[in-house]
mmCIF file of C-alpha atoms in Angstrom:
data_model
loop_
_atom_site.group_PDB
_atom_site.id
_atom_site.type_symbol
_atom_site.label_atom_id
_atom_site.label_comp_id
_atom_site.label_asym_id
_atom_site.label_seq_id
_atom_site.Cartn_x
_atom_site.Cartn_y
_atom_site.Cartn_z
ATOM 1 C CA UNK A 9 0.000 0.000 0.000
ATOM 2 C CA UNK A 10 1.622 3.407 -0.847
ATOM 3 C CA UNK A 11 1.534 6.144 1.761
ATOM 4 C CA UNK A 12 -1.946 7.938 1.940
ATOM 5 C CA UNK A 13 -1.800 11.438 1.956
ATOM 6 C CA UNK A 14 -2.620 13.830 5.126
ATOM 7 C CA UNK A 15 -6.233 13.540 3.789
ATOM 8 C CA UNK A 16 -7.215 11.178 6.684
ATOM 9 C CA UNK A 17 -5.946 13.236 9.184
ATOM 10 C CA UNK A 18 -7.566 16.754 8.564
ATOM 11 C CA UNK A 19 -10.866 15.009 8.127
ATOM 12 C CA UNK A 20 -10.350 13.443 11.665
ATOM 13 C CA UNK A 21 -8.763 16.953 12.975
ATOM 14 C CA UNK A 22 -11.946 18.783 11.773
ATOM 15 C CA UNK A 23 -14.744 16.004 12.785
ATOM 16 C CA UNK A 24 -13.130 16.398 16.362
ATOM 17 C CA UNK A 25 -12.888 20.178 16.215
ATOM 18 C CA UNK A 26 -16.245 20.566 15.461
ATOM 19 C CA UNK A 27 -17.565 18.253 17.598
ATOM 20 C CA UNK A 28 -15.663 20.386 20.773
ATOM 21 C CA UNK A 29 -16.874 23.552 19.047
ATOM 22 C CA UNK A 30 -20.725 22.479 18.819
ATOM 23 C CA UNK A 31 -20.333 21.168 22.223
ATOM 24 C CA UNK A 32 -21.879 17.805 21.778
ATOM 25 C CA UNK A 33 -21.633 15.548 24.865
ATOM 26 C CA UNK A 34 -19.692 12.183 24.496
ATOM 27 C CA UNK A 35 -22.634 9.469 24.043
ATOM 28 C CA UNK A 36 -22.543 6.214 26.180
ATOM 29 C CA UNK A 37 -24.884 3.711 24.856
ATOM 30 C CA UNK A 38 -26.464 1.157 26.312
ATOM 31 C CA UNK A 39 -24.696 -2.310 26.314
ATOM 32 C CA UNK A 40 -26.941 -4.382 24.284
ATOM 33 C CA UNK A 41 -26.378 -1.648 21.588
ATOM 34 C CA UNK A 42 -23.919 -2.968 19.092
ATOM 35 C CA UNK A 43 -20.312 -0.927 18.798
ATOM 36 C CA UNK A 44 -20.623 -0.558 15.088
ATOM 37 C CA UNK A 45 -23.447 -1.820 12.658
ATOM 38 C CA UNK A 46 -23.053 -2.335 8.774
ATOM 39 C CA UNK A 47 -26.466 -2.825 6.395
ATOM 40 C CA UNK A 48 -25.977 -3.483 3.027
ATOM 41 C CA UNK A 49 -23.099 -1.195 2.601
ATOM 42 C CA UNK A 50 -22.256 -0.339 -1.056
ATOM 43 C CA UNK A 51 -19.214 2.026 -2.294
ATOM 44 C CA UNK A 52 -18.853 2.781 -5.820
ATOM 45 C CA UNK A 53 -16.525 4.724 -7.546
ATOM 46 C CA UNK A 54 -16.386 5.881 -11.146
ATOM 47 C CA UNK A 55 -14.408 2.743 -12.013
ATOM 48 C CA UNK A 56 -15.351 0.572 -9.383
ATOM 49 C CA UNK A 57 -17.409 -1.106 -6.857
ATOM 50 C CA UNK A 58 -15.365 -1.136 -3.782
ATOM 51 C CA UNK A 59 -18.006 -2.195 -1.382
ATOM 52 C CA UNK A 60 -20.841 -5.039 -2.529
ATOM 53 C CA UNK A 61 -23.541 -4.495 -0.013
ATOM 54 C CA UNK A 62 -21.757 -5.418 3.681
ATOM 55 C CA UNK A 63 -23.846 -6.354 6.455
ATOM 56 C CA UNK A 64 -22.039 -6.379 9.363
ATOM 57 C CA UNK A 65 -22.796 -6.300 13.137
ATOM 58 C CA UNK A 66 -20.299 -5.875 15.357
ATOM 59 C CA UNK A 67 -20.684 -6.621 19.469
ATOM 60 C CA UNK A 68 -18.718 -4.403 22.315
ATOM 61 C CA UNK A 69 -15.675 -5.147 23.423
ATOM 62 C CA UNK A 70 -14.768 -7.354 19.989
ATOM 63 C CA UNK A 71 -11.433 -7.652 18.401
ATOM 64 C CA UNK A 72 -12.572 -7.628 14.693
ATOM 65 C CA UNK A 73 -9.828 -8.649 11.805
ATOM 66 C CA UNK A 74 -10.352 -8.003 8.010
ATOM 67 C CA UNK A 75 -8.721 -9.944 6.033
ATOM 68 C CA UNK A 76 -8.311 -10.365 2.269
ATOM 69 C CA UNK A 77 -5.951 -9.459 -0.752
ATOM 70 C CA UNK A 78 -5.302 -5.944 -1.413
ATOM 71 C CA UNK A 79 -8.205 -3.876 -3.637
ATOM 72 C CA UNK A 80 -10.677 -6.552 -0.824
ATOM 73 C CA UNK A 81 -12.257 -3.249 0.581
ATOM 74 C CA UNK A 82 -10.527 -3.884 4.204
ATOM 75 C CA UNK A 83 -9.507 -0.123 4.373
ATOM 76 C CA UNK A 84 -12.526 1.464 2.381
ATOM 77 C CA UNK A 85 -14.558 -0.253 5.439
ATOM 78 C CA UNK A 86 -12.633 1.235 7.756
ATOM 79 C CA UNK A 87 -12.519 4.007 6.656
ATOM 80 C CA UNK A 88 -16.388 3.964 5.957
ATOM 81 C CA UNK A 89 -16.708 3.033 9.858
ATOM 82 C CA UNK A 90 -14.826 6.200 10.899
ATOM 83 C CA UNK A 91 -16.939 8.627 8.165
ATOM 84 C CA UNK A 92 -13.647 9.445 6.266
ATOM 85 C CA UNK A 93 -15.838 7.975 3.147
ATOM 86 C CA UNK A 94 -19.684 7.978 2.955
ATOM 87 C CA UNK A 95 -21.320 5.054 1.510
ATOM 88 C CA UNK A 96 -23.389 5.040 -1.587
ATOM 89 C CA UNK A 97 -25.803 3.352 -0.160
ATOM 90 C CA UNK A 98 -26.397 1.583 3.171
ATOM 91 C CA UNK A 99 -26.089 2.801 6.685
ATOM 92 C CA UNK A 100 -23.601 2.364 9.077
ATOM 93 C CA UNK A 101 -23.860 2.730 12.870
ATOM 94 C CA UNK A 102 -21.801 3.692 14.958
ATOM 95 C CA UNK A 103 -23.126 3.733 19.047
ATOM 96 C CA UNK A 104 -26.517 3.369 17.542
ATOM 97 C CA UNK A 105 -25.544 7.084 15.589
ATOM 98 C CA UNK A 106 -25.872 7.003 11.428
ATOM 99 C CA UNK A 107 -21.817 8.090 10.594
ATOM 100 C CA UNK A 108 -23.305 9.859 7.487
ATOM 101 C CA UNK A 109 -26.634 12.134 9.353
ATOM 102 C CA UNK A 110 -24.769 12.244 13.202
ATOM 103 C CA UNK A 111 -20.934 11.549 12.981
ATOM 104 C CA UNK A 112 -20.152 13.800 15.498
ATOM 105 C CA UNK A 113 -22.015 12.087 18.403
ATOM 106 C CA UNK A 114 -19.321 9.673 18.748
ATOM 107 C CA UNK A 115 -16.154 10.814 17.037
ATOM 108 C CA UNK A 116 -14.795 11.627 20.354
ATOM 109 C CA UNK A 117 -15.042 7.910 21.323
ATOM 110 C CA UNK A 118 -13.426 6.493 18.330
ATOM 111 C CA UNK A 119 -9.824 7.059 17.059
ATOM 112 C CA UNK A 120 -7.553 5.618 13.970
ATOM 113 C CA UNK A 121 -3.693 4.447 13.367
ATOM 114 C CA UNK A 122 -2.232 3.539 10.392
ATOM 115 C CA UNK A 123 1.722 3.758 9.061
ATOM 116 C CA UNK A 124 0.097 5.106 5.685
ATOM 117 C CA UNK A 125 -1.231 7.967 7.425
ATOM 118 C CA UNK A 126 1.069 11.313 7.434
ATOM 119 C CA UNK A 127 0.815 13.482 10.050
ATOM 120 C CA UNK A 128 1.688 16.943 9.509
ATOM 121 C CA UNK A 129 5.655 16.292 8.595
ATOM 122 C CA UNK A 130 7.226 19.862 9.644
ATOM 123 C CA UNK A 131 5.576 19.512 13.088
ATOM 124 C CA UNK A 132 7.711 18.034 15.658
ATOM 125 C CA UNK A 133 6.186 14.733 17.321
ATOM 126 C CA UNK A 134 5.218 16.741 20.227
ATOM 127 C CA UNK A 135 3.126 19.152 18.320
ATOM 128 C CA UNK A 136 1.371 16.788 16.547
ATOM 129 C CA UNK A 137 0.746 14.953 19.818
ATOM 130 C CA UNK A 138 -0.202 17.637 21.339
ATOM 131 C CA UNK A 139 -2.632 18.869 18.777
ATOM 132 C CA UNK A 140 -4.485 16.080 18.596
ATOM 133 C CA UNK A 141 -3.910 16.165 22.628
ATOM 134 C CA UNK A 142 -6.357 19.642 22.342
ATOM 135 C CA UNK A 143 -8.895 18.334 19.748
ATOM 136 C CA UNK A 144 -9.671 15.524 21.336
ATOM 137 C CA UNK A 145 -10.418 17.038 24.691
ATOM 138 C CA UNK A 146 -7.447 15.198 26.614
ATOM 139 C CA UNK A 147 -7.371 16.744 30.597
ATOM 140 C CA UNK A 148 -3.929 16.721 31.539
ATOM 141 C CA UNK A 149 -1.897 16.735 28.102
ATOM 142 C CA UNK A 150 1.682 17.168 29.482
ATOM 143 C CA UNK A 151 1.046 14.037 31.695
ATOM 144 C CA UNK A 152 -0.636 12.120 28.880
ATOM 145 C CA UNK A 153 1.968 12.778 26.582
ATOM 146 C CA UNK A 154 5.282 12.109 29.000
ATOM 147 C CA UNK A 155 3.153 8.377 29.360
ATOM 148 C CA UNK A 156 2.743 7.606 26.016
ATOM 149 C CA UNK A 157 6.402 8.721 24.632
ATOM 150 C CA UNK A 158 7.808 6.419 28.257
ATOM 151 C CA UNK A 159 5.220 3.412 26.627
ATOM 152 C CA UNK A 160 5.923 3.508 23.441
ATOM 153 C CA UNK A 161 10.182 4.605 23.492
ATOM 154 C CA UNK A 162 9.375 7.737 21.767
ATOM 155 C CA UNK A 163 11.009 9.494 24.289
ATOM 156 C CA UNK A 164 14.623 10.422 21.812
ATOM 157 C CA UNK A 165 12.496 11.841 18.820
ATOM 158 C CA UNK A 166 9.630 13.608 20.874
ATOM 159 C CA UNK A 167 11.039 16.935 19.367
ATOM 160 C CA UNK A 168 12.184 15.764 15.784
ATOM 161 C CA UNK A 169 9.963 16.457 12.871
ATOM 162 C CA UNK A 170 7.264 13.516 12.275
ATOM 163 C CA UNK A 171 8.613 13.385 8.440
ATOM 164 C CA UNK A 172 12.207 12.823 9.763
ATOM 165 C CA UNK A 173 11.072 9.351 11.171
ATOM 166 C CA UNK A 174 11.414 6.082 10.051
ATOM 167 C CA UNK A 175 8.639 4.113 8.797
ATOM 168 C CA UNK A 176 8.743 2.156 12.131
ATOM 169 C CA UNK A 177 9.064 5.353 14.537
ATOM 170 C CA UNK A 178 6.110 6.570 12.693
ATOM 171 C CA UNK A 179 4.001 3.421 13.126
ATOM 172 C CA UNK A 180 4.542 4.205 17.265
ATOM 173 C CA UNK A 181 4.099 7.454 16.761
ATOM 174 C CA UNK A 182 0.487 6.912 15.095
ATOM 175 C CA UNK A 183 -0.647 3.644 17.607
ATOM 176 C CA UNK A 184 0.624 6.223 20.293
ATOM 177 C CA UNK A 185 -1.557 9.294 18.619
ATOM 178 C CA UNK A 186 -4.429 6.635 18.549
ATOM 179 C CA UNK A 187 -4.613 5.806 22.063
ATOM 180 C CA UNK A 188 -4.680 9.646 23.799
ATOM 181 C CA UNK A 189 -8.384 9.787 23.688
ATOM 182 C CA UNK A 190 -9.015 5.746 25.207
ATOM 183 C CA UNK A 191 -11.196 5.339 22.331
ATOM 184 C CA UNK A 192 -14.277 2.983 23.271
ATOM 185 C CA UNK A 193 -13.283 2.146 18.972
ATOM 186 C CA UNK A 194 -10.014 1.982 17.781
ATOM 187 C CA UNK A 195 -9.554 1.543 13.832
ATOM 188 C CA UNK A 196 -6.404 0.218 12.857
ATOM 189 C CA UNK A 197 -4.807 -0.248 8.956
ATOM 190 C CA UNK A 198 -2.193 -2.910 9.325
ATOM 191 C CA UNK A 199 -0.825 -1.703 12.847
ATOM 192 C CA UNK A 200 2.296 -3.374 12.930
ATOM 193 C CA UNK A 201 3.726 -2.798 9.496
ATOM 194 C CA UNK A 202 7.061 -1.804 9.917
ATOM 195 C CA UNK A 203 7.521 -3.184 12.953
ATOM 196 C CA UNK A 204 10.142 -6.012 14.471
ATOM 197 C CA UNK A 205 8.610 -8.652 15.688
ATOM 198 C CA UNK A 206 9.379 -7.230 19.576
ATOM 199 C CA UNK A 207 7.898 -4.342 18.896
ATOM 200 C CA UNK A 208 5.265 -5.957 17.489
ATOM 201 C CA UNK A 209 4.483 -8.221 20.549
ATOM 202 C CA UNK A 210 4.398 -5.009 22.894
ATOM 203 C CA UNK A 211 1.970 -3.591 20.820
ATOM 204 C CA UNK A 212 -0.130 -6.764 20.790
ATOM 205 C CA UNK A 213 -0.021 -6.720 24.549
ATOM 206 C CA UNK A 214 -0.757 -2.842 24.734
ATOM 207 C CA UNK A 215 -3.602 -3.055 22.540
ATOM 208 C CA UNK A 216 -5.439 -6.412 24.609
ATOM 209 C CA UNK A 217 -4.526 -4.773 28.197
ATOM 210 C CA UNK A 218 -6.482 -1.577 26.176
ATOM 211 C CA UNK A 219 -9.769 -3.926 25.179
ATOM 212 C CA UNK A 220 -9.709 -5.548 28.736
ATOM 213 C CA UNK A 221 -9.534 -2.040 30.934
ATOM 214 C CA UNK A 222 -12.245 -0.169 28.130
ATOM 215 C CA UNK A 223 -14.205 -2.824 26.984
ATOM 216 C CA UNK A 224 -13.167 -1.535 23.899
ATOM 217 C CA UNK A 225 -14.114 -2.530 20.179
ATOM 218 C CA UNK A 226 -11.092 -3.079 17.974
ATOM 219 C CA UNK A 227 -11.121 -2.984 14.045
ATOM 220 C CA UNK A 228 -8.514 -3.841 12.759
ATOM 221 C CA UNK A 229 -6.654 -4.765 8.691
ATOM 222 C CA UNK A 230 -4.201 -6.859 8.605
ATOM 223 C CA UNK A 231 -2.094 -9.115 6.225
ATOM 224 C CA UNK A 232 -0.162 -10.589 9.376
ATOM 225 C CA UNK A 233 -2.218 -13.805 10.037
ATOM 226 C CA UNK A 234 -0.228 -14.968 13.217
ATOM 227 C CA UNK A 235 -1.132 -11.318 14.118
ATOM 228 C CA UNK A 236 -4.867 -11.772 13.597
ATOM 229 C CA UNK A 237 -4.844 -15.104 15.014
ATOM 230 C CA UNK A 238 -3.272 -14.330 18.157
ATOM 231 C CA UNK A 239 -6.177 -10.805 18.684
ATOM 232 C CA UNK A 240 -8.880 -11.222 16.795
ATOM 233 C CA UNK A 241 -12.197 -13.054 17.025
ATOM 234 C CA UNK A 242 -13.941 -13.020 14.820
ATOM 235 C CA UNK A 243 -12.273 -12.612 11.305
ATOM 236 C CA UNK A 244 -13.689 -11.006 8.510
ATOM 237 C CA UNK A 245 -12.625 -12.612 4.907
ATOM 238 C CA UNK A 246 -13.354 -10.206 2.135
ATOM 239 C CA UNK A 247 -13.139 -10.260 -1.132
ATOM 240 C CA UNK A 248 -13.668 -8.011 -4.140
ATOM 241 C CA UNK A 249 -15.874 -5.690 -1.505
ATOM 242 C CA UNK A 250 -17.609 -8.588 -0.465
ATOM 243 C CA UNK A 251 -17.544 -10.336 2.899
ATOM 244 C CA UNK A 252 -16.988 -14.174 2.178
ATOM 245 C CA UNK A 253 -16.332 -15.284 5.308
ATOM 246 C CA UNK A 254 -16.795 -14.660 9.079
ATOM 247 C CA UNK A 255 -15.513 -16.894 12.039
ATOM 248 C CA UNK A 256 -12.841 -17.232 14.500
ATOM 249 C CA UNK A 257 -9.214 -18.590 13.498
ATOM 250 C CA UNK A 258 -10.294 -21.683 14.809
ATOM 251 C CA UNK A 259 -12.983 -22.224 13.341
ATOM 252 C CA UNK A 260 -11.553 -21.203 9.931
ATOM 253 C CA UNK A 261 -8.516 -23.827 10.681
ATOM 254 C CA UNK A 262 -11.201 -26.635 12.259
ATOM 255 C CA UNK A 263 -13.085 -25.876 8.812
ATOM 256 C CA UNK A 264 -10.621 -26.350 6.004
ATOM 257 C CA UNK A 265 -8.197 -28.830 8.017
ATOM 258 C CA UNK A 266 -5.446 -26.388 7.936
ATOM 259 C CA UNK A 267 -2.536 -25.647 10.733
ATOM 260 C CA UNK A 268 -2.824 -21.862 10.308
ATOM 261 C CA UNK A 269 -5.320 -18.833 9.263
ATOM 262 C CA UNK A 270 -3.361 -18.412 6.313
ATOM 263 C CA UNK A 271 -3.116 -21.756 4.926
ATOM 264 C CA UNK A 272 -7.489 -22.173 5.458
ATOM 265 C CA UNK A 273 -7.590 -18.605 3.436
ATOM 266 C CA UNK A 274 -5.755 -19.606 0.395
ATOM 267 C CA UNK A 275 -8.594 -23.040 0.340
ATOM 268 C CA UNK A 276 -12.027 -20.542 0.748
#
């Protein structure tokens, strides 16, 4: 995937803003109320149909992991989840709130990472912490930030400009940038890419210990199946916009007679 664009990130700077500025109170649904609903979502382009009609519902406190080649519609969902891109047609709901009539009822609750996503490059790390710090309505910023750069080692490039950093230093930077607000939904686009596989493990633990304390909901892309084994539950197999599939690992190994996740997706 090639780097996206800032694009992603002044939409989310300005949905937050806005949602501070109007003064709309953070939402807390009931808990039967499913974290994020999907009916018969379709996005077409002038090319394309990137979503097929996705029906989706999605419980509290889930680790979800969409899977599938690249051009599957794994991002477009996500991104379709968060209100970056509005559907053609469909609904999807977020808290029990439509994300294309009443985004802004629970923006404040949800928040994104992804190593494709650029963050204002001249900034130092700080800054664009800290921003995001402000718009998202973060009490205590100086102490949130000091714990995330001691959590996630960011502690030597705090003041170096974001577009100095390696691809891995900016994957921690983003995860880090993801968690300020404890989202109650945390979309992620591959989180680990660039990682080493320590790294990698830390943020597998950091993520889980965040589900457990929250009761978070977790969406997540991936192409790292020992990754979405080891989180997720269930999966999500799509394909050509389409969801194919929908289980747990274990099922989808127990089903197809395979040792891994990614052996029983190259059989469906």
């Amino acid at each position: 995937m090639q780097p996206m664009t800032s694009a992603a990130t002044i939409l989310e700077m300005r949905g937050t803003f806005w949602q501070c500025a109007e003064g709309v109170p953070p939402e807390h649904a009931a808990p039967r109320v499913p974290a994020v609903v999907l009916e018969n979502v379709v996005k077409d382009y002038k090319t394309c149909r990137a979503l097929d009609g996705i029906s989706l519902d999605i419980p509290q406190g889930a680790t979800v992991g969409f899977v599938g080649c690249n051009g599957a519609g794994k991002t477009t969902t996500i991104f379709t989840i968060m209100g970056l891109i509005a559907p053609s047609s469909g609904r999807v709901m977020v808290f029990g709130h439509d994300m294309t009539r009443d985004p802004y009822r629970v923006l404040s609750r949800m928040n994104f990472a992804s190593p494709y996503m650029n963050m204002p490059a001249r900034l130092s790390v700080k800054q664009n912490l800290r921003i995001f710090a402000k718009l998202y309505g973060v009490p205590n910023v100086k102490a949130k930030l000091a714990q995330l750069a001691h959590e996630f080692d960011l502690g030597d490039i705090m003041d170096r400009a974001t577009g100095s950093l390696s691809a891995g230093q900016k994957t921690r930077v983003s995860l880090a940038k993801a968690l300020l607000n404890e989202p109650d939904i945390l979309l992620l686009d591959e989180p680990t890419a660039s990682l080493d596989p320590e790294r990698a493990a830390f943020i597998h633990q950091k993520l889980e210990a965040h589900r457990k304390k929250h009761n978070a909901t977790i969406l997540m892309t991936s192409h790292n199946m020992m990754e979405v084994e080891r989180l997720c539950d269930p999966a999500v197999v799509m394909r050509y916009g389409c969801i194919i599939e929908k289980g747990s690992p274990a099922d989808f190994k127990r089903r197809y007679g395979s040792a891994t996740l990614g052996e029983a997706l190259e059989l469906m």
